[in-house]
Amino acid sequence: MSFTKDCWECGRTVFIEEQVCSKCGYDFASHPQVMPKCPYCEKELHLHDFFTTTLDKKGRKRVVGFIGEKRGSYMKMWYCPLCGKILGFSDADRKL
């Protein structure tokens, strides 16, 4: 599993580590991006702070696990990895 983002110009899906879109040449680093902050410690949070990764044989980052608590197979408790305060829950009610 790897994380992707959509290009703001052409809409193409690119890996989150890429800084320039290979289709239209949009430079993600040239435009300021607002990063979410923890409401308790006021430090910037990044998506990769909530997951553990490892490098595969080809040198690509692979997501290995979720940092937080799980309840069942779908509900997760998200907490700030910097201060430890609870940020919220993902609530996916999947009754099959």
PDB file of N, CA and C in Angstrom:
ATOM      1  N   MET A   1       0.852  -1.175   0.000  1.00  0.00           N
ATOM      2  CA  MET A   1       0.000   0.000   0.000  1.00  0.00           C
ATOM      3  C   MET A   1       0.895   1.234   0.000  1.00  0.00           C
ATOM      4  N   SER A   2       0.622   2.134  -0.886  1.00  0.00           N
ATOM      5  CA  SER A   2       1.338   3.400  -0.897  1.00  0.00           C
ATOM      6  C   SER A   2       0.324   4.523  -1.024  1.00  0.00           C
ATOM      7  N   PHE A   3       0.688   5.705  -0.578  1.00  0.00           N
ATOM      8  CA  PHE A   3      -0.216   6.837  -0.577  1.00  0.00           C
ATOM      9  C   PHE A   3      -0.067   7.641  -1.851  1.00  0.00           C
ATOM     10  N   THR A   4      -1.186   8.153  -2.337  1.00  0.00           N
ATOM     11  CA  THR A   4      -1.183   8.953  -3.554  1.00  0.00           C
ATOM     12  C   THR A   4      -1.920  10.265  -3.294  1.00  0.00           C
ATOM     13  N   LYS A   5      -1.735  11.199  -4.203  1.00  0.00           N
ATOM     14  CA  LYS A   5      -2.454  12.471  -4.172  1.00  0.00           C
ATOM     15  C   LYS A   5      -2.822  12.811  -5.597  1.00  0.00           C
ATOM     16  N   ASP A   6      -3.783  13.703  -5.765  1.00  0.00           N
ATOM     17  CA  ASP A   6      -4.192  14.132  -7.093  1.00  0.00           C
ATOM     18  C   ASP A   6      -3.508  15.443  -7.438  1.00  0.00           C
ATOM     19  N   CYS A   7      -3.070  15.555  -8.674  1.00  0.00           N
ATOM     20  CA  CYS A   7      -2.465  16.797  -9.150  1.00  0.00           C
ATOM     21  C   CYS A   7      -3.538  17.873  -9.197  1.00  0.00           C
ATOM     22  N   TRP A   8      -3.212  19.076  -8.741  1.00  0.00           N
ATOM     23  CA  TRP A   8      -4.179  20.166  -8.677  1.00  0.00           C
ATOM     24  C   TRP A   8      -4.463  20.750 -10.052  1.00  0.00           C
ATOM     25  N   GLU A   9      -3.608  20.489 -11.025  1.00  0.00           N
ATOM     26  CA  GLU A   9      -3.793  21.041 -12.368  1.00  0.00           C
ATOM     27  C   GLU A   9      -4.505  20.068 -13.308  1.00  0.00           C
ATOM     28  N   CYS A  10      -3.979  18.842 -13.431  1.00  0.00           N
ATOM     29  CA  CYS A  10      -4.530  17.909 -14.412  1.00  0.00           C
ATOM     30  C   CYS A  10      -5.361  16.794 -13.789  1.00  0.00           C
ATOM     31  N   GLY A  11      -5.274  16.601 -12.471  1.00  0.00           N
ATOM     32  CA  GLY A  11      -6.059  15.576 -11.804  1.00  0.00           C
ATOM     33  C   GLY A  11      -5.445  14.189 -11.803  1.00  0.00           C
ATOM     34  N   ARG A  12      -4.259  14.047 -12.370  1.00  0.00           N
ATOM     35  CA  ARG A  12      -3.582  12.753 -12.419  1.00  0.00           C
ATOM     36  C   ARG A  12      -3.191  12.320 -11.009  1.00  0.00           C
ATOM     37  N   THR A  13      -3.266  11.021 -10.736  1.00  0.00           N
ATOM     38  CA  THR A  13      -2.859  10.478  -9.451  1.00  0.00           C
ATOM     39  C   THR A  13      -1.353  10.251  -9.456  1.00  0.00           C
ATOM     40  N   VAL A  14      -0.659  10.813  -8.451  1.00  0.00           N
ATOM     41  CA  VAL A  14       0.797  10.670  -8.323  1.00  0.00           C
ATOM     42  C   VAL A  14       1.116  10.186  -6.914  1.00  0.00           C
ATOM     43  N   PHE A  15       2.280   9.576  -6.746  1.00  0.00           N
ATOM     44  CA  PHE A  15       2.709   9.151  -5.425  1.00  0.00           C
ATOM     45  C   PHE A  15       2.944  10.371  -4.547  1.00  0.00           C
ATOM     46  N   ILE A  16       2.701  10.235  -3.258  1.00  0.00           N
ATOM     47  CA  ILE A  16       2.759  11.372  -2.339  1.00  0.00           C
ATOM     48  C   ILE A  16       4.174  11.932  -2.207  1.00  0.00           C
ATOM     49  N   GLU A  17       5.200  11.129  -2.506  1.00  0.00           N
ATOM     50  CA  GLU A  17       6.575  11.596  -2.396  1.00  0.00           C
ATOM     51  C   GLU A  17       7.001  12.459  -3.575  1.00  0.00           C
ATOM     52  N   GLU A  18       6.289  12.383  -4.706  1.00  0.00           N
ATOM     53  CA  GLU A  18       6.661  13.138  -5.902  1.00  0.00           C
ATOM     54  C   GLU A  18       6.436  14.624  -5.692  1.00  0.00           C
ATOM     55  N   GLN A  19       7.350  15.440  -6.177  1.00  0.00           N
ATOM     56  CA  GLN A  19       7.244  16.892  -6.039  1.00  0.00           C
ATOM     57  C   GLN A  19       6.770  17.567  -7.322  1.00  0.00           C
ATOM     58  N   VAL A  20       6.874  16.868  -8.470  1.00  0.00           N
ATOM     59  CA  VAL A  20       6.468  17.431  -9.762  1.00  0.00           C
ATOM     60  C   VAL A  20       5.612  16.397 -10.490  1.00  0.00           C
ATOM     61  N   CYS A  21       4.475  16.832 -11.028  1.00  0.00           N
ATOM     62  CA  CYS A  21       3.606  15.948 -11.798  1.00  0.00           C
ATOM     63  C   CYS A  21       4.287  15.628 -13.125  1.00  0.00           C
ATOM     64  N   SER A  22       4.389  14.341 -13.462  1.00  0.00           N
ATOM     65  CA  SER A  22       5.073  13.953 -14.695  1.00  0.00           C
ATOM     66  C   SER A  22       4.228  14.227 -15.942  1.00  0.00           C
ATOM     67  N   LYS A  23       2.927  14.436 -15.790  1.00  0.00           N
ATOM     68  CA  LYS A  23       2.069  14.697 -16.947  1.00  0.00           C
ATOM     69  C   LYS A  23       2.050  16.173 -17.331  1.00  0.00           C
ATOM     70  N   CYS A  24       1.779  17.049 -16.356  1.00  0.00           N
ATOM     71  CA  CYS A  24       1.638  18.478 -16.696  1.00  0.00           C
ATOM     72  C   CYS A  24       2.785  19.339 -16.173  1.00  0.00           C
ATOM     73  N   GLY A  25       3.653  18.803 -15.325  1.00  0.00           N
ATOM     74  CA  GLY A  25       4.789  19.558 -14.814  1.00  0.00           C
ATOM     75  C   GLY A  25       4.480  20.443 -13.625  1.00  0.00           C
ATOM     76  N   TYR A  26       3.305  20.264 -13.005  1.00  0.00           N
ATOM     77  CA  TYR A  26       2.927  21.074 -11.849  1.00  0.00           C
ATOM     78  C   TYR A  26       3.888  20.797 -10.697  1.00  0.00           C
ATOM     79  N   ASP A  27       4.435  21.859 -10.112  1.00  0.00           N
ATOM     80  CA  ASP A  27       5.396  21.733  -9.016  1.00  0.00           C
ATOM     81  C   ASP A  27       4.660  21.913  -7.691  1.00  0.00           C
ATOM     82  N   PHE A  28       4.526  20.822  -6.927  1.00  0.00           N
ATOM     83  CA  PHE A  28       3.810  20.868  -5.660  1.00  0.00           C
ATOM     84  C   PHE A  28       4.542  21.716  -4.625  1.00  0.00           C
ATOM     85  N   ALA A  29       5.853  21.777  -4.701  1.00  0.00           N
ATOM     86  CA  ALA A  29       6.646  22.513  -3.714  1.00  0.00           C
ATOM     87  C   ALA A  29       6.588  24.027  -3.939  1.00  0.00           C
ATOM     88  N   SER A  30       6.199  24.467  -5.120  1.00  0.00           N
ATOM     89  CA  SER A  30       6.208  25.900  -5.399  1.00  0.00           C
ATOM     90  C   SER A  30       5.004  26.629  -4.805  1.00  0.00           C
ATOM     91  N   HIS A  31       3.975  25.909  -4.431  1.00  0.00           N
ATOM     92  CA  HIS A  31       2.776  26.520  -3.878  1.00  0.00           C
ATOM     93  C   HIS A  31       2.661  26.162  -2.404  1.00  0.00           C
ATOM     94  N   PRO A  32       2.361  27.142  -1.571  1.00  0.00           N
ATOM     95  CA  PRO A  32       2.233  26.842  -0.143  1.00  0.00           C
ATOM     96  C   PRO A  32       1.058  25.912   0.115  1.00  0.00           C
ATOM     97  N   GLN A  33       1.279  24.923   0.946  1.00  0.00           N
ATOM     98  CA  GLN A  33       0.232  23.987   1.317  1.00  0.00           C
ATOM     99  C   GLN A  33       0.011  24.093   2.815  1.00  0.00           C
ATOM    100  N   VAL A  34      -1.218  24.161   3.210  1.00  0.00           N
ATOM    101  CA  VAL A  34      -1.543  24.257   4.625  1.00  0.00           C
ATOM    102  C   VAL A  34      -1.597  22.853   5.196  1.00  0.00           C
ATOM    103  N   MET A  35      -0.763  22.602   6.196  1.00  0.00           N
ATOM    104  CA  MET A  35      -0.750  21.298   6.843  1.00  0.00           C
ATOM    105  C   MET A  35      -1.634  21.358   8.078  1.00  0.00           C
ATOM    106  N   PRO A  36      -2.373  20.290   8.343  1.00  0.00           N
ATOM    107  CA  PRO A  36      -3.213  20.298   9.541  1.00  0.00           C
ATOM    108  C   PRO A  36      -2.362  20.309  10.799  1.00  0.00           C
ATOM    109  N   LYS A  37      -2.886  20.940  11.842  1.00  0.00           N
ATOM    110  CA  LYS A  37      -2.173  21.021  13.107  1.00  0.00           C
ATOM    111  C   LYS A  37      -2.977  20.323  14.186  1.00  0.00           C
ATOM    112  N   CYS A  38      -2.283  19.787  15.155  1.00  0.00           N
ATOM    113  CA  CYS A  38      -2.919  19.178  16.315  1.00  0.00           C
ATOM    114  C   CYS A  38      -3.567  20.309  17.123  1.00  0.00           C
ATOM    115  N   PRO A  39      -4.836  20.158  17.523  1.00  0.00           N
ATOM    116  CA  PRO A  39      -5.481  21.234  18.286  1.00  0.00           C
ATOM    117  C   PRO A  39      -4.935  21.370  19.706  1.00  0.00           C
ATOM    118  N   TYR A  40      -4.177  20.397  20.177  1.00  0.00           N
ATOM    119  CA  TYR A  40      -3.656  20.423  21.545  1.00  0.00           C
ATOM    120  C   TYR A  40      -2.227  20.954  21.617  1.00  0.00           C
ATOM    121  N   CYS A  41      -1.327  20.414  20.788  1.00  0.00           N
ATOM    122  CA  CYS A  41       0.075  20.830  20.864  1.00  0.00           C
ATOM    123  C   CYS A  41       0.462  21.814  19.764  1.00  0.00           C
ATOM    124  N   GLU A  42      -0.443  22.081  18.800  1.00  0.00           N
ATOM    125  CA  GLU A  42      -0.237  23.050  17.718  1.00  0.00           C
ATOM    126  C   GLU A  42       0.930  22.708  16.788  1.00  0.00           C
ATOM    127  N   LYS A  43       1.347  21.434  16.730  1.00  0.00           N
ATOM    128  CA  LYS A  43       2.413  21.025  15.814  1.00  0.00           C
ATOM    129  C   LYS A  43       1.792  20.448  14.552  1.00  0.00           C
ATOM    130  N   GLU A  44       2.504  20.590  13.419  1.00  0.00           N
ATOM    131  CA  GLU A  44       2.007  20.092  12.145  1.00  0.00           C
ATOM    132  C   GLU A  44       1.965  18.580  12.139  1.00  0.00           C
ATOM    133  N   LEU A  45       0.894  18.044  11.565  1.00  0.00           N
ATOM    134  CA  LEU A  45       0.735  16.605  11.426  1.00  0.00           C
ATOM    135  C   LEU A  45       0.849  16.239   9.958  1.00  0.00           C
ATOM    136  N   HIS A  46       1.472  15.131   9.696  1.00  0.00           N
ATOM    137  CA  HIS A  46       1.590  14.601   8.347  1.00  0.00           C
ATOM    138  C   HIS A  46       0.994  13.199   8.342  1.00  0.00           C
ATOM    139  N   LEU A  47       0.451  12.789   7.239  1.00  0.00           N
ATOM    140  CA  LEU A  47      -0.189  11.481   7.148  1.00  0.00           C
ATOM    141  C   LEU A  47       0.775  10.358   7.496  1.00  0.00           C
ATOM    142  N   HIS A  48       2.037  10.508   7.094  1.00  0.00           N
ATOM    143  CA  HIS A  48       3.005   9.446   7.366  1.00  0.00           C
ATOM    144  C   HIS A  48       3.331   9.323   8.848  1.00  0.00           C
ATOM    145  N   ASP A  49       2.957  10.308   9.673  1.00  0.00           N
ATOM    146  CA  ASP A  49       3.175  10.203  11.120  1.00  0.00           C
ATOM    147  C   ASP A  49       2.282   9.148  11.759  1.00  0.00           C
ATOM    148  N   PHE A  50       1.192   8.783  11.108  1.00  0.00           N
ATOM    149  CA  PHE A  50       0.231   7.846  11.672  1.00  0.00           C
ATOM    150  C   PHE A  50       0.463   6.398  11.241  1.00  0.00           C
ATOM    151  N   PHE A  51       1.455   6.159  10.400  1.00  0.00           N
ATOM    152  CA  PHE A  51       1.704   4.811   9.893  1.00  0.00           C
ATOM    153  C   PHE A  51       3.190   4.478   9.980  1.00  0.00           C
ATOM    154  N   THR A  52       3.488   3.192  10.157  1.00  0.00           N
ATOM    155  CA  THR A  52       4.874   2.733  10.104  1.00  0.00           C
ATOM    156  C   THR A  52       5.149   2.233   8.694  1.00  0.00           C
ATOM    157  N   THR A  53       6.347   2.503   8.197  1.00  0.00           N
ATOM    158  CA  THR A  53       6.713   2.103   6.844  1.00  0.00           C
ATOM    159  C   THR A  53       8.014   1.325   6.859  1.00  0.00           C
ATOM    160  N   THR A  54       8.243   0.618   5.791  1.00  0.00           N
ATOM    161  CA  THR A  54       9.496  -0.088   5.582  1.00  0.00           C
ATOM    162  C   THR A  54       9.853   0.019   4.105  1.00  0.00           C
ATOM    163  N   LEU A  55      11.097  -0.188   3.781  1.00  0.00           N
ATOM    164  CA  LEU A  55      11.529  -0.165   2.387  1.00  0.00           C
ATOM    165  C   LEU A  55      11.476  -1.571   1.817  1.00  0.00           C
ATOM    166  N   ASP A  56      10.925  -1.698   0.601  1.00  0.00           N
ATOM    167  CA  ASP A  56      10.929  -3.006  -0.047  1.00  0.00           C
ATOM    168  C   ASP A  56      12.250  -3.207  -0.796  1.00  0.00           C
ATOM    169  N   LYS A  57      12.369  -4.294  -1.515  1.00  0.00           N
ATOM    170  CA  LYS A  57      13.617  -4.619  -2.209  1.00  0.00           C
ATOM    171  C   LYS A  57      13.977  -3.613  -3.295  1.00  0.00           C
ATOM    172  N   LYS A  58      12.981  -2.917  -3.832  1.00  0.00           N
ATOM    173  CA  LYS A  58      13.224  -1.930  -4.884  1.00  0.00           C
ATOM    174  C   LYS A  58      13.442  -0.526  -4.333  1.00  0.00           C
ATOM    175  N   GLY A  59      13.418  -0.375  -2.997  1.00  0.00           N
ATOM    176  CA  GLY A  59      13.668   0.916  -2.384  1.00  0.00           C
ATOM    177  C   GLY A  59      12.451   1.801  -2.221  1.00  0.00           C
ATOM    178  N   ARG A  60      11.264   1.249  -2.453  1.00  0.00           N
ATOM    179  CA  ARG A  60      10.031   2.016  -2.290  1.00  0.00           C
ATOM    180  C   ARG A  60       9.501   1.843  -0.875  1.00  0.00           C
ATOM    181  N   LYS A  61       8.870   2.894  -0.362  1.00  0.00           N
ATOM    182  CA  LYS A  61       8.283   2.821   0.973  1.00  0.00           C
ATOM    183  C   LYS A  61       6.973   2.051   0.910  1.00  0.00           C
ATOM    184  N   ARG A  62       6.793   1.133   1.838  1.00  0.00           N
ATOM    185  CA  ARG A  62       5.563   0.354   1.954  1.00  0.00           C
ATOM    186  C   ARG A  62       4.994   0.535   3.349  1.00  0.00           C
ATOM    187  N   VAL A  63       3.692   0.741   3.432  1.00  0.00           N
ATOM    188  CA  VAL A  63       3.038   0.891   4.722  1.00  0.00           C
ATOM    189  C   VAL A  63       2.913  -0.484   5.370  1.00  0.00           C
ATOM    190  N   VAL A  64       3.369  -0.575   6.630  1.00  0.00           N
ATOM    191  CA  VAL A  64       3.355  -1.844   7.340  1.00  0.00           C
ATOM    192  C   VAL A  64       2.255  -1.880   8.395  1.00  0.00           C
ATOM    193  N   GLY A  65       2.042  -0.776   9.094  1.00  0.00           N
ATOM    194  CA  GLY A  65       1.046  -0.799  10.153  1.00  0.00           C
ATOM    195  C   GLY A  65       0.542   0.586  10.520  1.00  0.00           C
ATOM    196  N   PHE A  66      -0.551   0.589  11.263  1.00  0.00           N
ATOM    197  CA  PHE A  66      -1.199   1.806  11.731  1.00  0.00           C
ATOM    198  C   PHE A  66      -0.736   2.081  13.159  1.00  0.00           C
ATOM    199  N   ILE A  67      -0.348   3.326  13.445  1.00  0.00           N
ATOM    200  CA  ILE A  67       0.042   3.710  14.793  1.00  0.00           C
ATOM    201  C   ILE A  67      -1.219   4.238  15.464  1.00  0.00           C
ATOM    202  N   GLY A  68      -1.735   3.501  16.375  1.00  0.00           N
ATOM    203  CA  GLY A  68      -2.977   3.860  17.047  1.00  0.00           C
ATOM    204  C   GLY A  68      -3.654   2.591  17.521  1.00  0.00           C
ATOM    205  N   GLU A  69      -4.875   2.713  17.919  1.00  0.00           N
ATOM    206  CA  GLU A  69      -5.608   1.558  18.396  1.00  0.00           C
ATOM    207  C   GLU A  69      -6.708   1.204  17.419  1.00  0.00           C
ATOM    208  N   LYS A  70      -6.965  -0.096  17.299  1.00  0.00           N
ATOM    209  CA  LYS A  70      -8.028  -0.573  16.428  1.00  0.00           C
ATOM    210  C   LYS A  70      -9.092  -1.257  17.271  1.00  0.00           C
ATOM    211  N   ARG A  71     -10.324  -1.038  16.886  1.00  0.00           N
ATOM    212  CA  ARG A  71     -11.439  -1.732  17.519  1.00  0.00           C
ATOM    213  C   ARG A  71     -12.162  -2.479  16.411  1.00  0.00           C
ATOM    214  N   GLY A  72     -12.026  -3.775  16.436  1.00  0.00           N
ATOM    215  CA  GLY A  72     -12.556  -4.555  15.327  1.00  0.00           C
ATOM    216  C   GLY A  72     -11.650  -4.393  14.125  1.00  0.00           C
ATOM    217  N   SER A  73     -12.192  -4.646  12.965  1.00  0.00           N
ATOM    218  CA  SER A  73     -11.351  -4.541  11.769  1.00  0.00           C
ATOM    219  C   SER A  73     -11.517  -3.220  11.030  1.00  0.00           C
ATOM    220  N   TYR A  74     -12.489  -2.380  11.427  1.00  0.00           N
ATOM    221  CA  TYR A  74     -12.730  -1.149  10.680  1.00  0.00           C
ATOM    222  C   TYR A  74     -12.591   0.134  11.490  1.00  0.00           C
ATOM    223  N   MET A  75     -12.822   0.112  12.780  1.00  0.00           N
ATOM    224  CA  MET A  75     -12.786   1.337  13.572  1.00  0.00           C
ATOM    225  C   MET A  75     -11.385   1.576  14.117  1.00  0.00           C
ATOM    226  N   LYS A  76     -10.887   2.781  13.922  1.00  0.00           N
ATOM    227  CA  LYS A  76      -9.548   3.145  14.405  1.00  0.00           C
ATOM    228  C   LYS A  76      -9.638   4.371  15.302  1.00  0.00           C
ATOM    229  N   MET A  77      -8.796   4.408  16.328  1.00  0.00           N
ATOM    230  CA  MET A  77      -8.685   5.595  17.173  1.00  0.00           C
ATOM    231  C   MET A  77      -7.413   6.311  16.752  1.00  0.00           C
ATOM    232  N   TRP A  78      -7.553   7.541  16.279  1.00  0.00           N
ATOM    233  CA  TRP A  78      -6.422   8.349  15.838  1.00  0.00           C
ATOM    234  C   TRP A  78      -5.985   9.236  16.993  1.00  0.00           C
ATOM    235  N   TYR A  79      -4.700   9.220  17.318  1.00  0.00           N
ATOM    236  CA  TYR A  79      -4.177  10.115  18.340  1.00  0.00           C
ATOM    237  C   TYR A  79      -2.943  10.807  17.804  1.00  0.00           C
ATOM    238  N   CYS A  80      -2.642  11.953  18.371  1.00  0.00           N
ATOM    239  CA  CYS A  80      -1.488  12.729  17.935  1.00  0.00           C
ATOM    240  C   CYS A  80      -0.220  11.965  18.305  1.00  0.00           C
ATOM    241  N   PRO A  81       0.639  11.653  17.344  1.00  0.00           N
ATOM    242  CA  PRO A  81       1.874  10.932  17.652  1.00  0.00           C
ATOM    243  C   PRO A  81       2.891  11.795  18.405  1.00  0.00           C
ATOM    244  N   LEU A  82       2.648  13.101  18.478  1.00  0.00           N
ATOM    245  CA  LEU A  82       3.584  13.996  19.138  1.00  0.00           C
ATOM    246  C   LEU A  82       3.229  14.256  20.600  1.00  0.00           C
ATOM    247  N   CYS A  83       1.925  14.418  20.905  1.00  0.00           N
ATOM    248  CA  CYS A  83       1.531  14.694  22.290  1.00  0.00           C
ATOM    249  C   CYS A  83       0.688  13.588  22.909  1.00  0.00           C
ATOM    250  N   GLY A  84       0.144  12.676  22.110  1.00  0.00           N
ATOM    251  CA  GLY A  84      -0.608  11.545  22.629  1.00  0.00           C
ATOM    252  C   GLY A  84      -2.079  11.789  22.880  1.00  0.00           C
ATOM    253  N   LYS A  85      -2.608  12.962  22.580  1.00  0.00           N
ATOM    254  CA  LYS A  85      -4.028  13.257  22.792  1.00  0.00           C
ATOM    255  C   LYS A  85      -4.868  12.635  21.678  1.00  0.00           C
ATOM    256  N   ILE A  86      -6.083  12.206  22.020  1.00  0.00           N
ATOM    257  CA  ILE A  86      -6.978  11.590  21.048  1.00  0.00           C
ATOM    258  C   ILE A  86      -7.516  12.663  20.104  1.00  0.00           C
ATOM    259  N   LEU A  87      -7.388  12.397  18.792  1.00  0.00           N
ATOM    260  CA  LEU A  87      -7.865  13.327  17.775  1.00  0.00           C
ATOM    261  C   LEU A  87      -9.241  12.941  17.246  1.00  0.00           C
ATOM    262  N   GLY A  88      -9.534  11.663  17.213  1.00  0.00           N
ATOM    263  CA  GLY A  88     -10.826  11.234  16.718  1.00  0.00           C
ATOM    264  C   GLY A  88     -10.856   9.760  16.372  1.00  0.00           C
ATOM    265  N   PHE A  89     -11.981   9.346  15.832  1.00  0.00           N
ATOM    266  CA  PHE A  89     -12.199   7.953  15.485  1.00  0.00           C
ATOM    267  C   PHE A  89     -12.644   7.850  14.036  1.00  0.00           C
ATOM    268  N   SER A  90     -12.209   6.807  13.366  1.00  0.00           N
ATOM    269  CA  SER A  90     -12.765   6.515  12.053  1.00  0.00           C
ATOM    270  C   SER A  90     -13.873   5.509  12.302  1.00  0.00           C
ATOM    271  N   ASP A  91     -15.042   5.822  11.841  1.00  0.00           N
ATOM    272  CA  ASP A  91     -16.201   4.998  12.133  1.00  0.00           C
ATOM    273  C   ASP A  91     -16.743   4.447  10.824  1.00  0.00           C
ATOM    274  N   ALA A  92     -16.401   3.229  10.548  1.00  0.00           N
ATOM    275  CA  ALA A  92     -16.886   2.585   9.338  1.00  0.00           C
ATOM    276  C   ALA A  92     -17.793   1.431   9.760  1.00  0.00           C
ATOM    277  N   ASP A  93     -19.071   1.656   9.663  1.00  0.00           N
ATOM    278  CA  ASP A  93     -20.037   0.632  10.040  1.00  0.00           C
ATOM    279  C   ASP A  93     -20.217  -0.298   8.854  1.00  0.00           C
ATOM    280  N   ARG A  94     -19.656  -1.455   8.950  1.00  0.00           N
ATOM    281  CA  ARG A  94     -19.701  -2.405   7.819  1.00  0.00           C
ATOM    282  C   ARG A  94     -20.388  -3.686   8.264  1.00  0.00           C
ATOM    283  N   LYS A  95     -21.666  -3.713   8.145  1.00  0.00           N
ATOM    284  CA  LYS A  95     -22.427  -4.895   8.489  1.00  0.00           C
ATOM    285  C   LYS A  95     -22.769  -5.609   7.204  1.00  0.00           C
ATOM    286  N   LEU A  96     -22.203  -6.767   7.035  1.00  0.00           N
ATOM    287  CA  LEU A  96     -22.443  -7.524   5.800  1.00  0.00           C
ATOM    288  C   LEU A  96     -23.317  -8.712   6.080  1.00  0.00           C
TER     289      LEU A  96
END
